mmCIF file of C-alpha atoms in Angstrom:
data_model
loop_
_atom_site.group_PDB
_atom_site.id
_atom_site.type_symbol
_atom_site.label_atom_id
_atom_site.label_comp_id
_atom_site.label_asym_id
_atom_site.label_seq_id
_atom_site.Cartn_x
_atom_site.Cartn_y
_atom_site.Cartn_z
ATOM 1 C CA MET A 1 208.910 117.478 -11.892
ATOM 2 C CA THR A 2 205.344 117.703 -13.250
ATOM 3 C CA LEU A 3 204.264 118.679 -16.745
ATOM 4 C CA LYS A 4 200.687 119.552 -17.571
ATOM 5 C CA ARG A 5 199.215 118.051 -20.715
ATOM 6 C CA LEU A 6 197.304 120.275 -23.143
ATOM 7 C CA ASP A 7 195.467 119.072 -26.250
ATOM 8 C CA THR A 8 195.370 121.970 -28.686
ATOM 9 C CA PRO A 9 194.038 122.331 -32.260
ATOM 10 C CA TYR A 10 197.653 122.036 -33.372
ATOM 11 C CA GLY A 11 198.410 118.851 -31.431
ATOM 12 C CA ARG A 12 199.395 117.765 -27.958
ATOM 13 C CA VAL A 13 201.805 119.841 -25.893
ATOM 14 C CA TYR A 14 203.117 119.635 -22.340
ATOM 15 C CA VAL A 15 203.739 122.654 -20.138
ATOM 16 C CA ARG A 16 206.154 123.034 -17.233
ATOM 17 C CA GLU A 17 206.109 126.055 -14.977
ATOM 18 C CA SER A 18 209.492 127.574 -14.170
ATOM 19 C CA ASP A 19 210.905 130.729 -12.624
ATOM 20 C CA ASP A 20 211.376 132.068 -16.149
ATOM 21 C CA GLY A 21 207.762 131.363 -17.093
ATOM 22 C CA PRO A 22 206.078 128.361 -18.716
ATOM 23 C CA LYS A 23 208.102 126.055 -20.943
ATOM 24 C CA PHE A 24 206.349 124.169 -23.718
ATOM 25 C CA TYR A 25 207.204 120.675 -24.935
ATOM 26 C CA PRO A 26 205.297 119.451 -28.009
ATOM 27 C CA SER A 27 204.724 115.719 -28.042
ATOM 28 C CA VAL A 28 206.948 113.609 -30.259
ATOM 29 C CA THR A 29 203.912 112.298 -32.150
ATOM 30 C CA THR A 30 202.670 115.848 -32.764
ATOM 31 C CA ILE A 31 206.039 116.843 -34.206
ATOM 32 C CA LEU A 32 206.202 113.787 -36.443
ATOM 33 C CA SER A 33 202.617 114.260 -37.626
ATOM 34 C CA LYS A 34 203.793 117.431 -39.374
ATOM 35 C CA LEU A 35 206.084 115.451 -41.652
ATOM 36 C CA PRO A 36 204.608 115.007 -45.140
ATOM 37 C CA SER A 37 203.345 111.531 -46.030
ATOM 38 C CA GLU A 38 203.348 110.515 -49.668
ATOM 39 C CA TYR A 39 201.641 107.232 -48.742
ATOM 40 C CA LEU A 40 198.707 108.901 -46.941
ATOM 41 C CA ASN A 41 198.345 111.549 -49.629
ATOM 42 C CA ASN A 42 198.109 108.890 -52.328
ATOM 43 C CA LEU A 43 195.730 106.787 -50.253
ATOM 44 C CA GLU A 44 193.426 109.756 -49.684
ATOM 45 C CA LYS A 45 193.325 110.425 -53.422
ATOM 46 C CA GLU A 46 192.501 106.771 -54.039
ATOM 47 C CA ILE A 47 189.760 106.174 -51.444
ATOM 48 C CA GLY A 48 188.708 109.662 -50.331
ATOM 49 C CA ALA A 49 189.160 111.606 -47.098
ATOM 50 C CA GLU A 50 186.061 110.191 -45.392
ATOM 51 C CA LYS A 51 187.045 106.565 -45.952
ATOM 52 C CA LEU A 52 190.620 107.293 -44.849
ATOM 53 C CA LYS A 53 189.314 108.845 -41.630
ATOM 54 C CA GLU A 54 187.154 105.760 -41.008
ATOM 55 C CA ILE A 55 190.135 103.441 -41.493
ATOM 56 C CA SER A 56 192.345 105.593 -39.248
ATOM 57 C CA GLU A 57 189.791 105.581 -36.440
ATOM 58 C CA ALA A 58 189.414 101.808 -36.665
ATOM 59 C CA ALA A 59 193.185 101.399 -36.592
ATOM 60 C CA ALA A 60 193.470 103.684 -33.570
ATOM 61 C CA GLY A 61 190.902 101.621 -31.667
ATOM 62 C CA ARG A 62 192.621 98.361 -32.518
ATOM 63 C CA GLY A 63 195.946 99.819 -31.450
ATOM 64 C CA THR A 64 194.545 101.108 -28.157
ATOM 65 C CA VAL A 65 193.311 97.630 -27.258
ATOM 66 C CA MET A 66 196.619 96.001 -28.213
ATOM 67 C CA HIS A 67 198.559 98.513 -26.137
ATOM 68 C CA ARG A 68 196.358 97.973 -23.091
ATOM 69 C CA PHE A 69 196.809 94.197 -23.283
ATOM 70 C CA ALA A 70 200.584 94.658 -23.558
ATOM 71 C CA GLU A 71 200.706 97.209 -20.754
ATOM 72 C CA ASN A 72 198.726 95.051 -18.313
ATOM 73 C CA TYR A 73 200.829 92.001 -19.103
ATOM 74 C CA LEU A 74 204.167 93.786 -18.765
ATOM 75 C CA ILE A 75 203.187 95.470 -15.499
ATOM 76 C CA CYS A 76 202.331 92.035 -14.131
ATOM 77 C CA ILE A 77 205.694 90.659 -15.267
ATOM 78 C CA LYS A 78 207.488 93.670 -13.786
ATOM 79 C CA ASN A 79 205.869 92.843 -10.443
ATOM 80 C CA GLY A 80 207.489 89.413 -10.496
ATOM 81 C CA LYS A 81 204.479 87.256 -11.350
ATOM 82 C CA GLU A 82 204.650 84.089 -13.434
ATOM 83 C CA LYS A 83 203.977 84.340 -17.169
ATOM 84 C CA ASP A 84 200.938 82.050 -17.178
ATOM 85 C CA LYS A 85 199.329 83.932 -14.301
ATOM 86 C CA CYS A 86 200.081 87.252 -15.984
ATOM 87 C CA MET A 87 198.439 86.071 -19.189
ATOM 88 C CA LEU A 88 195.267 85.035 -17.383
ATOM 89 C CA TYR A 89 195.219 88.292 -15.446
ATOM 90 C CA THR A 90 195.765 90.319 -18.625
ATOM 91 C CA GLN A 91 193.050 88.590 -20.604
ATOM 92 C CA LYS A 92 190.449 89.133 -17.898
ATOM 93 C CA LYS A 93 191.408 92.662 -16.832
ATOM 94 C CA THR A 94 191.890 94.104 -20.308
ATOM 95 C CA SER A 95 188.684 92.641 -21.722
ATOM 96 C CA GLN A 96 186.760 94.206 -18.849
ATOM 97 C CA GLU A 97 188.497 97.578 -19.248
ATOM 98 C CA MET A 98 187.925 97.756 -22.996
ATOM 99 C CA ALA A 99 184.303 96.541 -22.981
ATOM 100 C CA SER A 100 182.946 100.036 -22.307
ATOM 101 C CA GLN A 101 184.953 101.586 -25.151
ATOM 102 C CA PHE A 102 184.953 99.103 -28.021
ATOM 103 C CA ASP A 103 182.816 96.340 -29.476
ATOM 104 C CA GLN A 104 183.835 92.708 -29.143
ATOM 105 C CA LYS A 105 185.208 92.503 -32.691
ATOM 106 C CA ARG A 106 187.601 95.404 -32.069
ATOM 107 C CA ILE A 107 188.693 93.913 -28.755
ATOM 108 C CA GLU A 108 189.405 90.565 -30.405
ATOM 109 C CA LYS A 109 191.501 92.194 -33.138
ATOM 110 C CA GLY A 110 193.561 94.096 -30.599
ATOM 111 C CA ARG A 111 193.932 90.989 -28.456
ATOM 112 C CA ASP A 112 195.169 88.947 -31.432
ATOM 113 C CA LEU A 113 197.792 91.603 -32.173
ATOM 114 C CA PHE A 114 198.893 91.393 -28.542
ATOM 115 C CA TYR A 115 199.198 87.614 -28.879
ATOM 116 C CA ASN A 116 201.655 88.212 -31.726
ATOM 117 C CA LEU A 117 203.802 90.288 -29.384
ATOM 118 C CA TYR A 118 203.556 87.666 -26.656
ATOM 119 C CA TYR A 119 204.499 84.679 -28.806
ATOM 120 C CA GLU A 120 206.981 86.311 -31.184
ATOM 121 C CA HIS A 121 208.735 88.998 -29.170
ATOM 122 C CA PHE A 122 208.290 88.953 -25.409
ATOM 123 C CA ASP A 123 210.557 85.940 -24.922
ATOM 124 C CA ILE A 124 213.614 88.206 -25.415
ATOM 125 C CA ILE A 125 212.656 90.290 -22.360
ATOM 126 C CA HIS A 126 214.746 89.384 -19.337
ATOM 127 C CA GLN A 127 213.543 92.176 -17.053
ATOM 128 C CA VAL A 128 210.944 94.904 -17.485
ATOM 129 C CA ILE A 129 212.417 98.226 -16.342
ATOM 130 C CA GLU A 130 209.610 100.626 -17.256
ATOM 131 C CA THR A 131 206.181 100.516 -18.870
ATOM 132 C CA GLU A 132 204.391 103.551 -20.292
ATOM 133 C CA LYS A 133 207.282 105.780 -19.240
ATOM 134 C CA PHE A 134 206.621 109.500 -19.667
ATOM 135 C CA LEU A 135 209.733 111.350 -20.817
ATOM 136 C CA PHE A 136 210.739 114.838 -21.797
ATOM 137 C CA SER A 137 213.905 116.496 -23.018
ATOM 138 C CA ASP A 138 215.057 119.942 -21.954
ATOM 139 C CA ALA A 139 217.943 119.680 -24.397
ATOM 140 C CA HIS A 140 215.719 119.074 -27.414
ATOM 141 C CA GLY A 141 212.349 120.474 -26.293
ATOM 142 C CA TYR A 142 209.854 117.624 -26.668
ATOM 143 C CA ALA A 143 207.954 115.099 -24.560
ATOM 144 C CA GLY A 144 206.260 111.744 -24.987
ATOM 145 C CA THR A 145 205.620 108.312 -23.556
ATOM 146 C CA THR A 146 207.514 105.199 -24.572
ATOM 147 C CA ASP A 147 205.762 101.862 -24.223
ATOM 148 C CA LEU A 148 208.571 99.828 -22.737
ATOM 149 C CA VAL A 149 212.116 99.902 -21.399
ATOM 150 C CA TYR A 150 213.637 96.513 -20.710
ATOM 151 C CA GLU A 151 216.789 94.499 -20.280
ATOM 152 C CA SER A 152 217.068 91.852 -22.975
ATOM 153 C CA VAL A 153 218.272 88.302 -22.490
ATOM 154 C CA LEU A 154 221.557 89.490 -24.042
ATOM 155 C CA GLY A 155 221.963 92.177 -21.387
ATOM 156 C CA SER A 156 221.127 95.173 -23.587
ATOM 157 C CA THR A 157 218.999 98.063 -22.349
ATOM 158 C CA VAL A 158 216.230 98.540 -24.896
ATOM 159 C CA VAL A 159 213.711 101.343 -25.359
ATOM 160 C CA GLY A 160 210.765 99.899 -27.246
ATOM 161 C CA ASP A 161 207.607 101.217 -28.851
ATOM 162 C CA PHE A 162 204.686 99.116 -30.071
ATOM 163 C CA LYS A 163 202.751 99.757 -33.259
ATOM 164 C CA SER A 164 199.769 98.010 -34.818
ATOM 165 C CA ALA A 165 199.142 97.659 -38.535
ATOM 166 C CA ASN A 166 196.935 95.756 -40.961
ATOM 167 C CA GLN A 167 199.930 94.766 -43.090
ATOM 168 C CA ILE A 168 203.722 94.869 -43.191
ATOM 169 C CA CYS A 169 204.857 98.483 -42.900
ATOM 170 C CA GLY A 170 206.733 100.283 -45.632
ATOM 171 C CA ASP A 171 209.891 102.371 -45.363
ATOM 172 C CA GLU A 172 208.093 105.696 -44.889
ATOM 173 C CA LYS A 173 206.210 104.623 -41.775
ATOM 174 C CA LEU A 174 209.168 102.729 -40.334
ATOM 175 C CA LYS A 175 211.440 105.743 -40.743
ATOM 176 C CA LYS A 176 208.984 107.939 -38.840
ATOM 177 C CA CYS A 177 208.709 105.291 -36.111
ATOM 178 C CA LEU A 178 212.494 105.169 -35.786
ATOM 179 C CA TYR A 179 212.606 108.947 -35.359
ATOM 180 C CA GLN A 180 210.082 108.517 -32.564
ATOM 181 C CA VAL A 181 212.014 105.830 -30.719
ATOM 182 C CA ALA A 182 215.275 107.761 -31.166
ATOM 183 C CA ALA A 183 213.649 110.717 -29.431
ATOM 184 C CA TYR A 184 212.584 108.469 -26.555
ATOM 185 C CA MET A 185 216.094 107.032 -26.274
ATOM 186 C CA LEU A 186 217.638 110.485 -25.955
ATOM 187 C CA ALA A 187 215.029 111.633 -23.447
ATOM 188 C CA TYR A 188 215.373 108.467 -21.352
ATOM 189 C CA GLU A 189 219.129 108.940 -21.072
ATOM 190 C CA GLU A 190 218.665 112.616 -20.230
ATOM 191 C CA ARG A 191 216.056 111.978 -17.531
ATOM 192 C CA THR A 192 217.630 108.922 -15.903
ATOM 193 C CA GLY A 193 221.349 109.173 -16.642
ATOM 194 C CA ASN A 194 221.253 105.537 -17.769
ATOM 195 C CA ALA A 195 222.666 104.561 -21.154
ATOM 196 C CA VAL A 196 220.492 102.923 -23.791
ATOM 197 C CA ASP A 197 221.913 100.314 -26.146
ATOM 198 C CA ILE A 198 219.064 99.759 -28.589
ATOM 199 C CA GLY A 199 215.856 101.403 -29.744
ATOM 200 C CA GLU A 200 213.190 99.103 -31.060
ATOM 201 C CA VAL A 201 209.981 99.518 -33.045
ATOM 202 C CA ILE A 202 207.772 96.440 -32.775
ATOM 203 C CA VAL A 203 204.925 96.321 -35.285
ATOM 204 C CA SER A 204 202.209 93.712 -34.816
ATOM 205 C CA HIS A 205 200.118 92.938 -37.905
ATOM 206 C CA PRO A 206 197.805 90.044 -38.860
ATOM 207 C CA MET A 207 200.679 88.000 -40.301
ATOM 208 C CA GLY A 208 203.039 88.366 -37.344
ATOM 209 C CA VAL A 209 205.563 90.831 -35.950
ATOM 210 C CA GLN A 210 207.870 93.211 -37.786
ATOM 211 C CA THR A 211 210.784 94.570 -35.762
ATOM 212 C CA VAL A 212 213.239 97.310 -36.670
ATOM 213 C CA THR A 213 216.036 98.444 -34.387
ATOM 214 C CA LEU A 214 218.251 101.436 -33.852
ATOM 215 C CA SER A 215 221.700 101.052 -32.296
ATOM 216 C CA ILE A 216 223.643 103.531 -30.194
ATOM 217 C CA GLU A 217 224.664 105.213 -33.447
ATOM 218 C CA TYR A 218 221.395 107.169 -33.136
ATOM 219 C CA ARG A 219 223.434 109.707 -31.161
ATOM 220 C CA ASP A 220 224.923 110.813 -34.464
ATOM 221 C CA TRP A 221 221.465 112.124 -35.439
ATOM 222 C CA GLU A 222 221.689 115.014 -32.968
#
């Protein structure tokens, strides 16, 4: 089943043609972007809209690089390659891919955030099930892409999403991230029929990794 992506002035939406006409699925991130943010409002008042936009764009670039490093590494692991070989492959491939988009300083920042994930989190992954998995929910009417689905060393099925930050995240951002991963958990179960045990938000920042989890009790949020 194929959905067509549309980027509109109001955010990203996916469209699926059906016998009853087109069905629209706004992206999870678009939906969550409509939630008010006291933190961002206060920050804009403090530093101004232009400076906030500059910081946001820099953060987006850093996050894009980190995600690409993680994606290349996890795909390599999923294909059964050894960790050391996957690391070498990832470093070379990702640096080449990102060179046309970002300067060396931005690439290095994103790479360092990936290293945090590698050294502080990836050792709990027993088997990579999916990377960059596109999902949508007919029951709830949204779509999006989760970064990772894996089996942990404890045998749990985990839906994970990576975030980058320049400091430890506060409750407001973490709550929004948990809404996002809960949506991916529900959509993954709906699309695959496979149960999910844990949702996980993994935030890499200059001081290390911050992880928050959501248990199967997320089903009570429906």
